[in-house]
Coordinates of C-alpha atoms in Angstrom, one line a residue:
M1 CA -14.3 -85.0 -16.2
A2 CA -14.2 -83.3 -19.3
L3 CA -15.9 -84.6 -22.2
K4 CA -14.1 -85.8 -25.0
L5 CA -15.4 -84.2 -28.7
L6 CA -13.8 -86.1 -31.4
C7 CA -13.9 -84.1 -34.5
L8 CA -13.8 -85.3 -38.2
P9 CA -13.1 -83.4 -41.0
C10 CA -14.6 -82.5 -44.2
A11 CA -13.5 -84.1 -47.2
G12 CA -9.8 -82.5 -48.3
A13 CA -9.0 -81.1 -45.1
S14 CA -7.2 -81.7 -42.0
A15 CA -8.3 -82.2 -38.5
T16 CA -6.0 -79.2 -37.8
M17 CA -9.5 -77.1 -39.0
Y18 CA -11.1 -77.7 -35.1
L19 CA -7.9 -76.7 -33.1
R20 CA -8.9 -73.2 -32.6
W21 CA -11.6 -74.5 -30.7
R22 CA -9.9 -75.8 -28.0
R23 CA -9.5 -72.0 -26.8
L24 CA -13.2 -70.9 -27.6
L25 CA -15.6 -73.9 -26.3
P26 CA -15.8 -74.1 -22.4
R27 CA -13.1 -76.2 -20.5
W28 CA -15.1 -79.1 -19.6
I29 CA -15.3 -79.6 -23.6
E30 CA -12.0 -81.2 -24.8
I31 CA -11.4 -81.0 -28.6
V32 CA -9.6 -84.1 -29.8
P33 CA -8.9 -83.7 -33.7
V34 CA -9.4 -87.1 -35.5
E35 CA -6.7 -86.8 -38.3
L36 CA -7.0 -88.8 -41.2
P37 CA -4.5 -90.8 -43.1
G38 CA -2.4 -88.8 -45.9
R39 CA -2.9 -85.3 -44.5
G40 CA -1.6 -82.9 -41.8
S41 CA 0.5 -84.8 -39.1
R42 CA -0.2 -88.3 -41.2
L43 CA 1.1 -86.6 -44.0
G44 CA 3.6 -89.5 -45.2
E45 CA 1.0 -92.3 -44.4
H46 CA -0.8 -94.0 -47.4
F47 CA -4.5 -93.0 -48.1
V48 CA -7.2 -95.4 -46.8
E49 CA -9.9 -95.0 -50.0
D50 CA -12.8 -97.4 -48.6
F51 CA -15.4 -96.1 -46.0
G52 CA -15.7 -99.4 -44.0
T53 CA -12.0 -99.8 -43.6
L54 CA -11.7 -96.0 -42.5
A55 CA -14.3 -96.2 -39.8
D56 CA -13.0 -99.4 -38.5
R57 CA -9.2 -97.8 -38.4
L58 CA -10.5 -95.0 -36.7
C59 CA -12.3 -97.2 -33.9
D60 CA -8.9 -99.0 -33.5
E61 CA -7.2 -96.0 -33.4
Q62 CA -9.2 -93.8 -31.2
A63 CA -10.1 -96.7 -28.7
A64 CA -7.8 -95.1 -25.9
V65 CA -9.1 -91.8 -26.1
M66 CA -12.9 -93.3 -26.0
R67 CA -12.1 -95.5 -23.2
G68 CA -10.0 -93.3 -21.3
S69 CA -7.2 -93.8 -18.6
S70 CA -8.7 -92.8 -15.1
G71 CA -10.4 -95.9 -14.1
G72 CA -13.7 -94.8 -14.8
P73 CA -15.8 -94.6 -18.3
Q74 CA -14.7 -92.0 -20.2
A75 CA -17.6 -89.4 -21.5
F76 CA -17.0 -88.7 -25.4
A77 CA -19.0 -87.4 -28.4
L78 CA -18.3 -87.4 -32.1
F79 CA -18.8 -84.5 -34.3
G80 CA -18.2 -84.2 -37.9
H81 CA -18.8 -81.8 -40.9
S82 CA -19.7 -83.0 -44.5
M83 CA -17.7 -86.1 -44.9
G84 CA -16.8 -86.2 -41.4
A85 CA -20.4 -86.5 -40.7
L86 CA -20.6 -89.8 -42.3
L87 CA -17.6 -90.8 -40.8
A88 CA -18.7 -90.0 -37.3
H89 CA -22.0 -91.7 -37.8
G90 CA -20.2 -94.7 -39.2
M91 CA -17.8 -95.1 -36.1
A92 CA -21.1 -95.0 -34.1
Q93 CA -22.3 -97.9 -35.6
R94 CA -18.9 -99.8 -35.7
L95 CA -19.0 -99.2 -31.8
R96 CA -22.2 -100.4 -31.6
E97 CA -21.4 -103.7 -33.5
R98 CA -18.2 -104.2 -31.5
G99 CA -20.2 -104.1 -28.2
E100 CA -18.1 -101.1 -27.3
R101 CA -19.3 -97.9 -25.4
L102 CA -21.2 -95.5 -27.4
P103 CA -20.8 -91.6 -27.6
R104 CA -22.9 -89.5 -25.4
A105 CA -24.2 -87.5 -28.7
L106 CA -23.6 -87.7 -32.5
I107 CA -23.6 -84.2 -33.9
V108 CA -23.2 -84.4 -37.7
S109 CA -22.9 -81.1 -39.5
G110 CA -23.5 -80.0 -43.5
S111 CA -24.4 -83.8 -44.3
A112 CA -27.4 -85.3 -45.7
A113 CA -28.7 -88.5 -43.7
P114 CA -27.1 -91.8 -44.9
S115 CA -30.2 -92.8 -46.5
R116 CA -30.7 -89.7 -48.4
R117 CA -27.2 -89.2 -49.8
D118 CA -26.8 -88.3 -53.7
T119 CA -23.5 -89.2 -55.2
S120 CA -23.8 -88.3 -58.4
R121 CA -21.9 -84.8 -57.9
L122 CA -19.1 -86.7 -56.4
Q123 CA -18.7 -89.5 -59.5
Q124 CA -18.8 -86.3 -62.0
A125 CA -15.8 -84.4 -59.6
L126 CA -13.9 -88.0 -59.6
G127 CA -13.7 -87.5 -63.5
D128 CA -10.1 -85.8 -63.4
D129 CA -8.3 -83.0 -61.9
Q130 CA -9.9 -80.3 -63.8
A131 CA -13.3 -81.4 -62.7
L132 CA -12.5 -82.2 -58.8
A133 CA -10.6 -78.4 -58.9
A134 CA -14.0 -77.1 -60.0
D135 CA -16.0 -78.8 -57.5
L136 CA -13.5 -77.6 -54.8
R137 CA -13.8 -73.8 -56.3
R138 CA -17.6 -74.0 -56.5
Q139 CA -18.0 -75.5 -52.8
G140 CA -16.1 -72.1 -51.6
G141 CA -13.9 -72.2 -48.8
T142 CA -10.4 -72.6 -50.1
P143 CA -8.7 -69.5 -50.2
D144 CA -7.5 -68.4 -53.9
E145 CA -3.4 -68.8 -52.9
V146 CA -4.4 -72.8 -53.2
F147 CA -5.7 -72.5 -57.0
D148 CA -2.5 -70.0 -57.5
N149 CA 0.1 -72.5 -56.2
A150 CA 0.6 -75.6 -58.3
E151 CA 2.3 -77.5 -55.5
L152 CA -0.1 -76.6 -52.6
L153 CA -3.1 -77.3 -55.5
R154 CA -1.6 -80.9 -56.3
L155 CA -1.7 -81.6 -52.6
T156 CA -4.9 -80.6 -51.7
L157 CA -6.3 -82.5 -54.9
D158 CA -5.1 -85.6 -54.0
V159 CA -6.6 -85.5 -50.3
L160 CA -9.9 -84.4 -52.0
G161 CA -9.8 -87.1 -54.4
A162 CA -8.9 -89.9 -51.8
D163 CA -11.9 -88.7 -49.5
Y164 CA -14.1 -88.3 -52.4
R165 CA -13.6 -92.3 -53.3
V166 CA -14.0 -92.8 -49.2
C167 CA -17.6 -91.3 -49.7
D168 CA -18.0 -92.8 -53.0
S169 CA -17.6 -96.2 -51.6
Y170 CA -19.9 -95.9 -48.8
R171 CA -23.3 -97.8 -49.2
H172 CA -26.2 -97.5 -47.0
V173 CA -27.3 -100.4 -45.4
P174 CA -30.6 -99.8 -43.2
R175 CA -29.9 -100.5 -39.2
P176 CA -32.0 -100.2 -36.1
P177 CA -31.6 -96.4 -34.8
L178 CA -28.8 -95.8 -32.6
P179 CA -29.6 -95.4 -28.6
V180 CA -27.9 -91.7 -29.2
P181 CA -29.2 -88.4 -29.6
V182 CA -28.5 -87.3 -33.0
H183 CA -28.1 -83.5 -33.7
V184 CA -27.9 -81.8 -37.0
F185 CA -26.2 -78.9 -37.9
A186 CA -27.2 -77.1 -41.7
G187 CA -26.3 -73.8 -43.7
R188 CA -29.7 -71.8 -45.1
Q189 CA -27.5 -71.5 -48.4
D190 CA -26.1 -75.0 -48.6
E191 CA -27.3 -77.1 -51.6
I192 CA -28.5 -80.0 -49.0
A193 CA -32.5 -80.2 -49.0
P194 CA -34.4 -80.1 -45.8
D195 CA -35.9 -83.4 -46.1
R196 CA -32.4 -84.7 -47.0
L197 CA -31.4 -82.8 -43.2
A198 CA -34.4 -84.2 -41.5
A199 CA -33.6 -87.9 -42.6
W200 CA -31.5 -88.1 -40.0
S201 CA -34.1 -88.7 -37.4
L202 CA -34.2 -92.1 -38.5
E203 CA -30.8 -92.8 -37.1
S204 CA -31.6 -92.1 -33.6
E205 CA -34.1 -93.4 -31.0
A206 CA -34.5 -89.6 -29.6
P207 CA -35.9 -87.1 -31.2
A208 CA -32.9 -85.3 -33.8
T209 CA -32.4 -81.8 -33.5
L210 CA -31.9 -79.5 -36.2
D211 CA -29.9 -76.1 -36.0
W212 CA -29.8 -73.5 -38.9
F213 CA -27.1 -71.3 -39.5
D214 CA -26.7 -68.4 -42.1
G215 CA -24.1 -69.5 -44.7
G216 CA -23.2 -72.1 -47.3
H217 CA -21.4 -75.2 -47.0
F218 CA -18.8 -73.7 -44.9
F219 CA -21.2 -72.3 -42.5
V220 CA -19.1 -73.6 -39.2
R221 CA -16.6 -71.4 -40.6
Q222 CA -18.6 -68.0 -41.5
Q223 CA -20.5 -68.8 -38.2
E224 CA -18.2 -70.3 -35.9
G225 CA -19.1 -68.5 -32.9
A226 CA -23.3 -69.5 -33.5
V227 CA -21.8 -72.9 -34.3
L228 CA -19.8 -73.2 -31.2
T229 CA -22.6 -71.8 -28.7
A230 CA -24.9 -74.5 -30.2
L231 CA -22.5 -77.3 -29.7
A232 CA -21.8 -76.5 -26.0
R233 CA -25.6 -76.2 -25.5
H234 CA -26.3 -79.9 -26.9
L235 CA -23.2 -81.3 -25.1
S236 CA -24.2 -79.9 -21.7
A237 CA -27.3 -81.9 -21.9
V238 CA -25.0 -85.2 -21.6
G239 CA -21.7 -84.0 -20.5
A240 CA -22.2 -81.2 -18.0
P241 CA -25.2 -80.0 -15.8
A242 CA -28.7 -80.1 -17.8
R243 CA -29.8 -76.7 -19.7
A244 CA -32.4 -75.8 -21.7
A245 CA -33.6 -78.7 -23.8
P246 CA -32.8 -77.9 -27.5
G247 CA -35.8 -78.0 -30.2
A248 CA -36.4 -80.9 -32.3
F249 CA -37.3 -81.3 -35.8
A250 CA -40.8 -80.2 -36.9

């Protein structure tokens, strides 16, 4: 049986960012891009700008995927980059609260742990369109064509602003660690301090693992091959015959 990997996008993006992974990963990993309201195939829907509401809604919308239809339990895992990592963790917490089956693994990329988030940059970027566009440009990863096209920039800023409000609405509530392995991906040139990444170890009963990649916040694009190799390696321990065990936080 294939392991379904539900992939949540970063702020300002569509889940189509994961579509090409379908032909790059082993066949036993089935990529399920999780599109959020207000972009991509859901462009006509209203944004959901509250973190708790969005996490609950995503659990409802993806229930059939996570439950499976073959009669047996469906193996699945959650992956998210940046805002997507926070949402993936939020979904896992809500699944536990509901008494639902949990993911085989939680893979979080380009994100500080929930207990160590710094929202000062978000609040500054939400000041106005100029501040939001400046933050978008500072992060890199956005083609110049977006900034040169007024209509495309407007659409991008609307999505980014809504997503930043989602992140800003998040409030950390200490909870027992999840009985799920947590694997952390990070960029060596990203601005997230190592101690804020290491705090993900508090979110799992098992030792959390950390994989470093060259690149900034969007290392998942810059080092796609290496990222997918690490992704398959971690998932092989829960969805395919076991391979070498990944390293843990020092």
